[in-house]
Tab-separated table of C-alpha atoms in Angstrom:
chain	number	residue	atom	x	y	z
X	19	ALA	CA	-4.398	-5.348	-4.592
X	20	LEU	CA	-2.211	-7.221	-1.776
X	21	VAL	CA	-2.550	-10.100	-3.639
X	22	CYS	CA	-0.782	-8.924	-6.709
X	23	LEU	CA	2.109	-7.316	-4.985
X	24	ALA	CA	1.904	-11.275	-3.152
X	25	TYR	CA	2.703	-13.270	-5.880
X	26	ASN	CA	5.180	-10.327	-8.177
X	27	ILE	CA	7.526	-10.530	-4.318
X	28	GLY	CA	6.903	-14.214	-3.216
X	29	GLY	CA	4.799	-15.690	-0.790
X	30	GLY	CA	7.361	-15.776	1.497
X	31	ASN	CA	9.134	-12.573	1.239
X	32	PHE	CA	5.647	-11.172	1.854
X	33	SER	CA	4.427	-12.539	4.943
X	34	ARG	CA	7.599	-11.402	6.893
X	35	SER	CA	7.363	-7.887	4.879
X	36	THR	CA	7.356	-4.729	7.375
X	37	LEU	CA	4.031	-3.906	4.295
X	38	LEU	CA	1.910	-6.423	5.688
X	39	LYS	CA	2.887	-6.097	9.700
X	40	VAL	CA	2.190	-2.122	9.435
X	41	ILE	CA	-0.923	-3.116	7.384
X	42	LYS	CA	-1.617	-5.251	10.348
X	43	ALA	CA	-1.570	-3.130	12.543
X	44	ASP	CA	-3.042	-0.213	10.799
X	45	LYS	CA	-3.963	-0.657	7.596
X	46	ASN	CA	-5.414	3.015	7.879
X	47	ASN	CA	-1.941	4.010	8.256
X	48	MET	CA	-1.403	5.254	4.876
X	49	PRO	CA	1.330	7.085	4.441
X	50	GLU	CA	3.644	4.466	5.648
X	51	ILE	CA	1.516	1.232	3.989
X	52	GLU	CA	2.884	3.785	0.706
X	53	LYS	CA	6.474	4.066	2.196
X	54	GLN	CA	6.460	0.294	2.763
X	55	TRP	CA	4.737	-0.906	-0.264
X	56	ASN	CA	7.244	1.373	-2.723
X	57	LYS	CA	9.897	-0.519	-1.262
X	58	TRP	CA	9.430	-3.604	-3.746
X	59	VAL	CA	10.993	-1.786	-6.721
X	60	TYR	CA	13.967	-3.744	-6.942
X	61	SER	CA	16.018	-5.939	-8.982
X	62	GLY	CA	18.878	-6.674	-6.556
X	63	LYS	CA	20.238	-3.554	-5.610
X	64	THR	CA	18.462	-1.673	-9.393
X	65	ILE	CA	15.998	0.245	-8.836
X	66	LEU	CA	13.171	-0.784	-11.841
X	67	LYS	CA	10.879	2.737	-13.634
X	68	GLY	CA	8.434	0.038	-14.423
X	69	LEU	CA	8.474	-1.971	-10.840
X	70	GLN	CA	7.913	2.126	-9.509
X	71	LYS	CA	4.700	2.654	-12.214
X	72	ARG	CA	3.498	-1.172	-11.116
X	73	ARG	CA	3.637	-0.477	-7.554
X	74	LYS	CA	2.122	3.352	-7.769
X	75	LYS	CA	-1.214	1.430	-9.199
X	76	GLU	CA	-0.953	-0.274	-6.656
X	77	PHE	CA	-0.833	0.981	-3.677
X	78	ALA	CA	-3.965	3.772	-5.559
X	79	LEU	CA	-6.342	0.070	-5.914
X	80	TYR	CA	-5.058	-0.602	-1.877
X	81	LYS	CA	-5.564	2.838	-0.414
X	82	ALA	CA	-9.273	3.320	-2.818
X	83	ALA	CA	-10.652	0.131	-1.603
X	84	VAL	CA	-9.848	0.243	2.245
X	85	LEU	CA	-11.263	4.138	2.048
X	86	ALA	CA	-14.438	3.186	0.152
X	87	GLN	CA	-15.810	1.363	2.701
X	88	TYR	CA	-15.726	5.151	5.091
X	89	THR	CA	-17.878	8.125	4.612
X	90	LYS	CA	-16.461	11.773	4.271
X	91	VAL	CA	-17.273	12.425	8.110
X	92	GLU	CA	-15.158	9.352	9.060
X	93	CYS	CA	-12.151	9.728	6.715
X	94	TYR	CA	-12.125	13.303	8.789
X	95	ASP	CA	-12.144	12.300	11.363
X	96	MET	CA	-9.028	9.685	11.010
X	97	GLY	CA	-6.968	12.535	9.638
X	98	LEU	CA	-7.764	10.134	5.693
X	99	GLU	CA	-8.093	12.401	2.027
X	100	CYS	CA	-10.740	10.237	1.231
X	101	LYS	CA	-13.695	10.866	-1.762
X	102	THR	CA	-17.088	8.596	-1.201
X	103	LYS	CA	-20.052	8.773	0.140
């Protein structure tokens, strides 16, 4: 999901993004990561519905991959909602 996003927005933009800074600070901060992820839906100053759909799917893939590494107890302890082991 991150590779897809980085490819679509450009490596330079991704490397300087607040999204990447948030992920590096705490890969489990799903509310903030989702907020930052969903900022990448513009073409100029226009929001594109197709990009909104794409970003929503990309974030779902990212979240599922991150949460898949934890047990339900670990998710609960971190205050995350996940459906794993």
